[in-house]
Amino acid sequence: MVSYGPEQRVYVPELCARWETQTFLHWAYPPEEVQRLLPDGLVVDTYEGSAWVSLTPFVMAGVRPPGFPATLPAFEETNLRTYVRGPDGRDGLWFLSIEVSCPVMLAARAIGAPYHLGRLALSHREDVQAYTGTRRGGGPRYRVAVRPGEPIRPTHRDVWLTSRWRSFSRRLGMLWETPVEHEPWPLREAHLIDVEETLVRAAGLPPPTAQPLLHFSEGVHRVRFGLSRPVRPARRGAGDAPADPPRTEGAGHA
């Protein structure tokens, strides 16, 4: 089961930050379409038989190494992500692409994080949040506008789609894991005003054909990224057959 709160403490963070004004747009896909985009060692995680791909624009603020009082100026970031299980069965995220307006973040390419520099913006008009972005060089782009609604008590599906406590990447022929710790997401309803995007197609998936599920959050303010480390291959006993990909079925969230 995916955990509502952090699964591990990050006692010695590599980076601290805040995530603000975050919108989640989620689309269901056949698992096999997502699995073919994953590296060896990861299997697609499913909810009620579907894989999910999420577009998450937000503002990254207060970015600093621990012990440093100065922070980077706030900047926009937008992730295209899917949900996976690692070799030991633990759940996490695989980023299909990461759009960012801050060149400093490109350093995370060292562990395989798929950062792309671009022109990103967030604007507020009355009660509508509007996000736009274009990858440098005239590449993929997006435009998302939503109207945040009332706070919600998260269901099991809401938690499954928003709460993950590690990400995976691949670099130098190895799978890497980066842990993260923060308070649980305070979620709100969100109403879609407009969405146009070409990030999904650029990542190798067919464009979505259905309206997305949505969430909105004002954000979380104590984000701590742990040190990235290589993932050890899963150990199996002699004669053990490979395990089937884990499946998650819907259930009420207590």
PDB file of C-alpha atoms in Angstrom:
ATOM      1  CA  MET A   1       0.000   0.000   0.000  1.00  0.00           C
ATOM      2  CA  VAL A   2       1.217   3.494  -0.813  1.00  0.00           C
ATOM      3  CA  SER A   3       1.894   5.495   2.339  1.00  0.00           C
ATOM      4  CA  TYR A   4       0.054   8.767   3.048  1.00  0.00           C
ATOM      5  CA  GLY A   5       3.020  10.090   5.046  1.00  0.00           C
ATOM      6  CA  PRO A   6       6.776   9.745   4.410  1.00  0.00           C
ATOM      7  CA  GLU A   7       8.106   6.209   4.509  1.00  0.00           C
ATOM      8  CA  GLN A   8      11.563   7.190   5.726  1.00  0.00           C
ATOM      9  CA  ARG A   9      13.275  10.050   7.485  1.00  0.00           C
ATOM     10  CA  VAL A  10      15.873  12.042   5.564  1.00  0.00           C
ATOM     11  CA  TYR A  11      18.204  12.904   8.438  1.00  0.00           C
ATOM     12  CA  VAL A  12      20.993  14.327   6.264  1.00  0.00           C
ATOM     13  CA  PRO A  13      19.357  16.047   3.299  1.00  0.00           C
ATOM     14  CA  GLU A  14      21.272  16.873   0.155  1.00  0.00           C
ATOM     15  CA  LEU A  15      18.797  19.642  -0.629  1.00  0.00           C
ATOM     16  CA  CYS A  16      15.909  21.428   1.112  1.00  0.00           C
ATOM     17  CA  ALA A  17      13.023  23.190  -0.630  1.00  0.00           C
ATOM     18  CA  ARG A  18       9.332  24.039  -0.741  1.00  0.00           C
ATOM     19  CA  TRP A  19       6.832  22.947  -3.404  1.00  0.00           C
ATOM     20  CA  GLU A  20       4.113  25.561  -3.919  1.00  0.00           C
ATOM     21  CA  THR A  21       0.947  26.051  -6.014  1.00  0.00           C
ATOM     22  CA  GLN A  22       1.007  22.497  -7.378  1.00  0.00           C
ATOM     23  CA  THR A  23      -1.562  21.068  -9.777  1.00  0.00           C
ATOM     24  CA  PHE A  24      -1.811  17.362 -10.605  1.00  0.00           C
ATOM     25  CA  LEU A  25      -3.352  16.141 -13.875  1.00  0.00           C
ATOM     26  CA  HIS A  26      -3.630  12.341 -14.091  1.00  0.00           C
ATOM     27  CA  TRP A  27      -4.383  10.166 -17.146  1.00  0.00           C
ATOM     28  CA  ALA A  28      -4.934   6.399 -17.206  1.00  0.00           C
ATOM     29  CA  TYR A  29      -3.000   4.268 -19.718  1.00  0.00           C
ATOM     30  CA  PRO A  30      -2.749   0.564 -20.565  1.00  0.00           C
ATOM     31  CA  PRO A  31       0.114  -0.787 -18.446  1.00  0.00           C
ATOM     32  CA  GLU A  32       1.989  -2.212 -21.423  1.00  0.00           C
ATOM     33  CA  GLU A  33       2.234   1.219 -23.063  1.00  0.00           C
ATOM     34  CA  VAL A  34       3.982   2.642 -20.009  1.00  0.00           C
ATOM     35  CA  GLN A  35       6.088  -0.441 -19.244  1.00  0.00           C
ATOM     36  CA  ARG A  36       7.923  -0.207 -22.570  1.00  0.00           C
ATOM     37  CA  LEU A  37       9.284   3.220 -21.502  1.00  0.00           C
ATOM     38  CA  LEU A  38      10.780   1.908 -18.249  1.00  0.00           C
ATOM     39  CA  PRO A  39      14.347   0.674 -17.735  1.00  0.00           C
ATOM     40  CA  ASP A  40      15.227  -2.826 -16.598  1.00  0.00           C
ATOM     41  CA  GLY A  41      14.570  -3.215 -12.889  1.00  0.00           C
ATOM     42  CA  LEU A  42      11.349  -1.191 -12.776  1.00  0.00           C
ATOM     43  CA  VAL A  43       7.796  -2.438 -13.316  1.00  0.00           C
ATOM     44  CA  VAL A  44       4.791  -0.235 -13.859  1.00  0.00           C
ATOM     45  CA  ASP A  45       2.539   0.187 -10.828  1.00  0.00           C
ATOM     46  CA  THR A  46      -1.197  -0.007 -11.495  1.00  0.00           C
ATOM     47  CA  TYR A  47      -4.396   1.144  -9.859  1.00  0.00           C
ATOM     48  CA  GLU A  48      -7.578  -0.739 -10.744  1.00  0.00           C
ATOM     49  CA  GLY A  49      -5.802  -2.260 -13.729  1.00  0.00           C
ATOM     50  CA  SER A  50      -4.456   0.975 -15.245  1.00  0.00           C
ATOM     51  CA  ALA A  51      -1.076   2.639 -15.295  1.00  0.00           C
ATOM     52  CA  TRP A  52      -1.168   6.377 -14.658  1.00  0.00           C
ATOM     53  CA  VAL A  53       0.786   9.291 -16.076  1.00  0.00           C
ATOM     54  CA  SER A  54       0.664  12.656 -14.293  1.00  0.00           C
ATOM     55  CA  LEU A  55       1.566  16.181 -15.342  1.00  0.00           C
ATOM     56  CA  THR A  56       2.478  18.263 -12.287  1.00  0.00           C
ATOM     57  CA  PRO A  57       3.309  21.972 -12.708  1.00  0.00           C
ATOM     58  CA  PHE A  58       4.393  23.818  -9.555  1.00  0.00           C
ATOM     59  CA  VAL A  59       6.743  26.410  -8.080  1.00  0.00           C
ATOM     60  CA  MET A  60      10.026  25.353  -6.477  1.00  0.00           C
ATOM     61  CA  ALA A  61      10.985  27.758  -3.678  1.00  0.00           C
ATOM     62  CA  GLY A  62      13.492  27.976  -0.854  1.00  0.00           C
ATOM     63  CA  VAL A  63      15.996  25.709  -2.590  1.00  0.00           C
ATOM     64  CA  ARG A  64      19.226  25.450  -0.594  1.00  0.00           C
ATOM     65  CA  PRO A  65      21.750  22.916   0.660  1.00  0.00           C
ATOM     66  CA  PRO A  66      21.376  22.223   4.398  1.00  0.00           C
ATOM     67  CA  GLY A  67      23.151  24.734   6.594  1.00  0.00           C
ATOM     68  CA  PHE A  68      23.071  27.489   3.976  1.00  0.00           C
ATOM     69  CA  PRO A  69      20.827  30.462   4.864  1.00  0.00           C
ATOM     70  CA  ALA A  70      20.696  31.788   1.274  1.00  0.00           C
ATOM     71  CA  THR A  71      18.232  30.217  -1.149  1.00  0.00           C
ATOM     72  CA  LEU A  72      17.769  30.271  -4.894  1.00  0.00           C
ATOM     73  CA  PRO A  73      15.032  32.574  -6.216  1.00  0.00           C
ATOM     74  CA  ALA A  74      11.739  30.720  -6.673  1.00  0.00           C
ATOM     75  CA  PHE A  75      11.307  29.122 -10.104  1.00  0.00           C
ATOM     76  CA  GLU A  76       8.750  27.080 -12.054  1.00  0.00           C
ATOM     77  CA  GLU A  77       9.068  23.345 -12.650  1.00  0.00           C
ATOM     78  CA  THR A  78       6.793  20.843 -14.386  1.00  0.00           C
ATOM     79  CA  ASN A  79       7.129  17.067 -14.135  1.00  0.00           C
ATOM     80  CA  LEU A  80       5.707  14.341 -16.334  1.00  0.00           C
ATOM     81  CA  ARG A  81       5.810  11.212 -14.221  1.00  0.00           C
ATOM     82  CA  THR A  82       4.524   7.688 -13.876  1.00  0.00           C
ATOM     83  CA  TYR A  83       4.241   5.247 -10.987  1.00  0.00           C
ATOM     84  CA  VAL A  84       6.546   2.263 -10.603  1.00  0.00           C
ATOM     85  CA  ARG A  85       7.873  -0.460  -8.329  1.00  0.00           C
ATOM     86  CA  GLY A  86      11.568  -1.037  -7.839  1.00  0.00           C
ATOM     87  CA  PRO A  87      13.464  -4.345  -7.706  1.00  0.00           C
ATOM     88  CA  ASP A  88      12.510  -4.816  -4.042  1.00  0.00           C
ATOM     89  CA  GLY A  89       8.830  -4.023  -4.686  1.00  0.00           C
ATOM     90  CA  ARG A  90       8.836  -0.562  -3.102  1.00  0.00           C
ATOM     91  CA  ASP A  91       6.796   2.085  -4.884  1.00  0.00           C
ATOM     92  CA  GLY A  92       8.185   5.282  -6.381  1.00  0.00           C
ATOM     93  CA  LEU A  93       8.194   7.635  -9.351  1.00  0.00           C
ATOM     94  CA  TRP A  94       9.813   7.479 -12.760  1.00  0.00           C
ATOM     95  CA  PHE A  95      10.092  10.861 -14.453  1.00  0.00           C
ATOM     96  CA  LEU A  96       9.425  10.818 -18.179  1.00  0.00           C
ATOM     97  CA  SER A  97      10.547  14.449 -18.394  1.00  0.00           C
ATOM     98  CA  ILE A  98      11.191  17.425 -16.110  1.00  0.00           C
ATOM     99  CA  GLU A  99      10.818  20.971 -17.431  1.00  0.00           C
ATOM    100  CA  VAL A 100      12.547  23.687 -15.429  1.00  0.00           C
ATOM    101  CA  SER A 101      13.281  27.389 -15.729  1.00  0.00           C
ATOM    102  CA  CYS A 102      16.373  27.331 -13.448  1.00  0.00           C
ATOM    103  CA  PRO A 103      19.664  26.260 -15.100  1.00  0.00           C
ATOM    104  CA  VAL A 104      21.161  25.202 -11.760  1.00  0.00           C
ATOM    105  CA  MET A 105      18.803  22.224 -11.610  1.00  0.00           C
ATOM    106  CA  LEU A 106      20.384  20.731 -14.736  1.00  0.00           C
ATOM    107  CA  ALA A 107      23.106  19.413 -12.413  1.00  0.00           C
ATOM    108  CA  ALA A 108      20.699  16.591 -11.499  1.00  0.00           C
ATOM    109  CA  ARG A 109      21.344  15.104 -14.934  1.00  0.00           C
ATOM    110  CA  ALA A 110      24.413  13.581 -13.250  1.00  0.00           C
ATOM    111  CA  ILE A 111      22.133  10.884 -11.800  1.00  0.00           C
ATOM    112  CA  GLY A 112      19.949  10.616 -14.902  1.00  0.00           C
ATOM    113  CA  ALA A 113      17.127  12.982 -13.930  1.00  0.00           C
ATOM    114  CA  PRO A 114      15.629  14.089 -17.300  1.00  0.00           C
ATOM    115  CA  TYR A 115      15.769  17.860 -16.788  1.00  0.00           C
ATOM    116  CA  HIS A 116      15.106  20.185 -19.744  1.00  0.00           C
ATOM    117  CA  LEU A 117      15.590  23.930 -19.620  1.00  0.00           C
ATOM    118  CA  GLY A 118      12.760  26.087 -20.897  1.00  0.00           C
ATOM    119  CA  ARG A 119      10.562  29.136 -20.477  1.00  0.00           C
ATOM    120  CA  LEU A 120       7.995  28.435 -17.766  1.00  0.00           C
ATOM    121  CA  ALA A 121       5.490  30.753 -16.105  1.00  0.00           C
ATOM    122  CA  LEU A 122       2.660  30.738 -13.581  1.00  0.00           C
ATOM    123  CA  SER A 123       0.006  33.449 -13.569  1.00  0.00           C
ATOM    124  CA  HIS A 124      -2.947  34.123 -11.263  1.00  0.00           C
ATOM    125  CA  ARG A 125      -6.137  35.736 -12.477  1.00  0.00           C
ATOM    126  CA  GLU A 126      -9.014  35.934 -10.042  1.00  0.00           C
ATOM    127  CA  ASP A 127      -9.366  32.325  -8.865  1.00  0.00           C
ATOM    128  CA  VAL A 128      -7.620  30.624 -11.840  1.00  0.00           C
ATOM    129  CA  GLN A 129      -4.056  29.269 -11.824  1.00  0.00           C
ATOM    130  CA  ALA A 130      -2.506  29.211 -15.318  1.00  0.00           C
ATOM    131  CA  TYR A 131       0.756  27.406 -16.080  1.00  0.00           C
ATOM    132  CA  THR A 132       2.660  27.621 -19.375  1.00  0.00           C
ATOM    133  CA  GLY A 133       5.951  26.241 -20.586  1.00  0.00           C
ATOM    134  CA  THR A 134       8.031  25.705 -23.711  1.00  0.00           C
ATOM    135  CA  ARG A 135      11.193  23.624 -23.802  1.00  0.00           C
ATOM    136  CA  ARG A 136      14.262  25.475 -25.021  1.00  0.00           C
ATOM    137  CA  GLY A 137      14.789  25.158 -28.762  1.00  0.00           C
ATOM    138  CA  GLY A 138      11.097  25.168 -29.630  1.00  0.00           C
ATOM    139  CA  GLY A 139      10.424  21.690 -28.261  1.00  0.00           C
ATOM    140  CA  PRO A 140       7.399  20.330 -26.355  1.00  0.00           C
ATOM    141  CA  ARG A 141       5.098  22.806 -24.670  1.00  0.00           C
ATOM    142  CA  TYR A 142       2.064  22.939 -22.418  1.00  0.00           C
ATOM    143  CA  ARG A 143      -0.673  25.239 -21.172  1.00  0.00           C
ATOM    144  CA  VAL A 144      -2.777  24.334 -18.132  1.00  0.00           C
ATOM    145  CA  ALA A 145      -5.427  26.421 -16.400  1.00  0.00           C
ATOM    146  CA  VAL A 146      -7.350  25.217 -13.344  1.00  0.00           C
ATOM    147  CA  ARG A 147      -9.675  26.641 -10.717  1.00  0.00           C
ATOM    148  CA  PRO A 148      -8.878  25.261  -7.235  1.00  0.00           C
ATOM    149  CA  GLY A 149     -11.867  24.033  -5.256  1.00  0.00           C
ATOM    150  CA  GLU A 150     -12.639  22.894  -1.738  1.00  0.00           C
ATOM    151  CA  PRO A 151     -10.289  20.896   0.503  1.00  0.00           C
ATOM    152  CA  ILE A 152     -10.825  17.137   0.322  1.00  0.00           C
ATOM    153  CA  ARG A 153     -10.292  14.201   2.632  1.00  0.00           C
ATOM    154  CA  PRO A 154      -8.002  12.023   0.499  1.00  0.00           C
ATOM    155  CA  THR A 155      -9.325   8.692  -0.711  1.00  0.00           C
ATOM    156  CA  HIS A 156      -7.061   5.716  -1.321  1.00  0.00           C
ATOM    157  CA  ARG A 157      -6.832   6.703  -4.999  1.00  0.00           C
ATOM    158  CA  ASP A 158      -5.947  10.310  -4.128  1.00  0.00           C
ATOM    159  CA  VAL A 159      -3.084   9.094  -1.944  1.00  0.00           C
ATOM    160  CA  TRP A 160      -1.922   6.603  -4.574  1.00  0.00           C
ATOM    161  CA  LEU A 161      -1.705   9.343  -7.219  1.00  0.00           C
ATOM    162  CA  THR A 162       0.034  12.000  -5.123  1.00  0.00           C
ATOM    163  CA  SER A 163       2.075  10.435  -2.295  1.00  0.00           C
ATOM    164  CA  ARG A 164       5.379   8.841  -3.325  1.00  0.00           C
ATOM    165  CA  TRP A 165       8.546   8.950  -1.247  1.00  0.00           C
ATOM    166  CA  ARG A 166      11.305   8.058  -3.700  1.00  0.00           C
ATOM    167  CA  SER A 167      12.134   8.571  -7.341  1.00  0.00           C
ATOM    168  CA  PHE A 168      14.185   6.396  -9.650  1.00  0.00           C
ATOM    169  CA  SER A 169      16.568   7.360 -12.433  1.00  0.00           C
ATOM    170  CA  ARG A 170      19.111   5.578 -14.609  1.00  0.00           C
ATOM    171  CA  ARG A 171      22.701   6.641 -15.233  1.00  0.00           C
ATOM    172  CA  LEU A 172      25.958   4.863 -16.126  1.00  0.00           C
ATOM    173  CA  GLY A 173      24.109   1.585 -16.604  1.00  0.00           C
ATOM    174  CA  MET A 174      22.724   1.658 -13.052  1.00  0.00           C
ATOM    175  CA  LEU A 175      19.370   2.360 -11.462  1.00  0.00           C
ATOM    176  CA  TRP A 176      19.463   5.145  -8.848  1.00  0.00           C
ATOM    177  CA  GLU A 177      17.053   5.952  -6.017  1.00  0.00           C
ATOM    178  CA  THR A 178      16.490   9.370  -4.439  1.00  0.00           C
ATOM    179  CA  PRO A 179      14.453   9.460  -1.190  1.00  0.00           C
ATOM    180  CA  VAL A 180      12.296  12.445  -0.248  1.00  0.00           C
ATOM    181  CA  GLU A 181      10.540  13.482   2.944  1.00  0.00           C
ATOM    182  CA  HIS A 182       7.811  16.086   3.463  1.00  0.00           C
ATOM    183  CA  GLU A 183       4.493  16.503   5.225  1.00  0.00           C
ATOM    184  CA  PRO A 184       1.405  14.864   3.624  1.00  0.00           C
ATOM    185  CA  TRP A 185      -0.104  16.778   0.716  1.00  0.00           C
ATOM    186  CA  PRO A 186      -3.009  19.096   1.684  1.00  0.00           C
ATOM    187  CA  LEU A 187      -5.256  18.391  -1.301  1.00  0.00           C
ATOM    188  CA  ARG A 188      -8.107  20.347  -2.845  1.00  0.00           C
ATOM    189  CA  GLU A 189     -10.507  19.718  -5.671  1.00  0.00           C
ATOM    190  CA  ALA A 190      -9.527  21.274  -8.993  1.00  0.00           C
ATOM    191  CA  HIS A 191     -11.679  22.174 -11.982  1.00  0.00           C
ATOM    192  CA  LEU A 192     -10.114  22.106 -15.429  1.00  0.00           C
ATOM    193  CA  ILE A 193     -10.393  25.293 -17.456  1.00  0.00           C
ATOM    194  CA  ASP A 194      -7.970  24.428 -20.254  1.00  0.00           C
ATOM    195  CA  VAL A 195      -5.161  22.003 -21.095  1.00  0.00           C
ATOM    196  CA  GLU A 196      -3.001  21.769 -24.190  1.00  0.00           C
ATOM    197  CA  GLU A 197       0.269  19.854 -24.105  1.00  0.00           C
ATOM    198  CA  THR A 198       2.735  17.939 -26.269  1.00  0.00           C
ATOM    199  CA  LEU A 199       4.934  16.585 -23.448  1.00  0.00           C
ATOM    200  CA  VAL A 200       3.153  13.225 -23.335  1.00  0.00           C
ATOM    201  CA  ARG A 201       3.716  12.545 -27.033  1.00  0.00           C
ATOM    202  CA  ALA A 202       7.341  13.697 -26.781  1.00  0.00           C
ATOM    203  CA  ALA A 203       7.854  11.134 -23.988  1.00  0.00           C
ATOM    204  CA  GLY A 204       6.746   8.315 -26.288  1.00  0.00           C
ATOM    205  CA  LEU A 205       3.084   7.854 -25.347  1.00  0.00           C
ATOM    206  CA  PRO A 206      -0.083   8.467 -27.353  1.00  0.00           C
ATOM    207  CA  PRO A 207      -1.713  11.803 -26.484  1.00  0.00           C
ATOM    208  CA  PRO A 208      -4.438  11.493 -23.815  1.00  0.00           C
ATOM    209  CA  THR A 209      -7.944  11.029 -25.177  1.00  0.00           C
ATOM    210  CA  ALA A 210      -9.892  11.466 -21.933  1.00  0.00           C
ATOM    211  CA  GLN A 211     -10.207  14.346 -19.496  1.00  0.00           C
ATOM    212  CA  PRO A 212      -7.689  14.069 -16.636  1.00  0.00           C
ATOM    213  CA  LEU A 213      -8.376  13.543 -12.982  1.00  0.00           C
ATOM    214  CA  LEU A 214      -7.247  16.618 -11.068  1.00  0.00           C
ATOM    215  CA  HIS A 215      -5.898  17.677  -7.692  1.00  0.00           C
ATOM    216  CA  PHE A 216      -4.594  21.010  -6.452  1.00  0.00           C
ATOM    217  CA  SER A 217      -2.424  21.809  -3.442  1.00  0.00           C
ATOM    218  CA  GLU A 218      -1.072  25.030  -1.986  1.00  0.00           C
ATOM    219  CA  GLY A 219       2.033  22.952  -1.406  1.00  0.00           C
ATOM    220  CA  VAL A 220       4.330  21.380   1.152  1.00  0.00           C
ATOM    221  CA  HIS A 221       6.973  23.416   2.954  1.00  0.00           C
ATOM    222  CA  ARG A 222       9.512  21.063   4.499  1.00  0.00           C
ATOM    223  CA  VAL A 223      10.804  19.071   1.531  1.00  0.00           C
ATOM    224  CA  ARG A 224      14.072  17.210   2.181  1.00  0.00           C
ATOM    225  CA  PHE A 225      15.838  15.337  -0.611  1.00  0.00           C
ATOM    226  CA  GLY A 226      18.159  12.550   0.446  1.00  0.00           C
ATOM    227  CA  LEU A 227      21.402  11.498  -1.186  1.00  0.00           C
ATOM    228  CA  SER A 228      20.877   9.522  -4.401  1.00  0.00           C
ATOM    229  CA  ARG A 229      22.272   5.999  -4.280  1.00  0.00           C
ATOM    230  CA  PRO A 230      22.502   3.015  -6.634  1.00  0.00           C
ATOM    231  CA  VAL A 231      19.678   0.487  -6.329  1.00  0.00           C
ATOM    232  CA  ARG A 232      20.737  -3.042  -5.501  1.00  0.00           C
ATOM    233  CA  PRO A 233      19.275  -5.778  -7.698  1.00  0.00           C
ATOM    234  CA  ALA A 234      16.578  -7.878  -6.064  1.00  0.00           C
ATOM    235  CA  ARG A 235      17.764 -11.179  -4.608  1.00  0.00           C
ATOM    236  CA  ARG A 236      15.899 -14.386  -5.342  1.00  0.00           C
ATOM    237  CA  GLY A 237      16.395 -17.784  -3.878  1.00  0.00           C
ATOM    238  CA  ALA A 238      17.469 -20.686  -6.061  1.00  0.00           C
ATOM    239  CA  GLY A 239      14.598 -21.877  -8.193  1.00  0.00           C
ATOM    240  CA  ASP A 240      12.418 -18.851  -7.493  1.00  0.00           C
ATOM    241  CA  ALA A 241      10.387 -17.645 -10.423  1.00  0.00           C
ATOM    242  CA  PRO A 242      10.346 -13.928 -11.269  1.00  0.00           C
ATOM    243  CA  ALA A 243       7.532 -12.133  -9.495  1.00  0.00           C
ATOM    244  CA  ASP A 244       4.632 -10.653 -11.424  1.00  0.00           C
ATOM    245  CA  PRO A 245       4.427  -6.861 -11.421  1.00  0.00           C
ATOM    246  CA  PRO A 246       2.656  -5.639  -8.251  1.00  0.00           C
ATOM    247  CA  ARG A 247      -0.951  -4.553  -8.638  1.00  0.00           C
ATOM    248  CA  THR A 248      -2.861  -2.109  -6.486  1.00  0.00           C
ATOM    249  CA  GLU A 249      -6.631  -2.268  -6.370  1.00  0.00           C
ATOM    250  CA  GLY A 250      -8.987   0.407  -5.146  1.00  0.00           C
ATOM    251  CA  ALA A 251      -9.964   0.521  -1.485  1.00  0.00           C
ATOM    252  CA  GLY A 252     -11.220   3.090   0.974  1.00  0.00           C
ATOM    253  CA  HIS A 253      -8.553   5.186   2.685  1.00  0.00           C
ATOM    254  CA  ALA A 254      -8.792   5.279   6.454  1.00  0.00           C
TER     255      ALA A 254
END
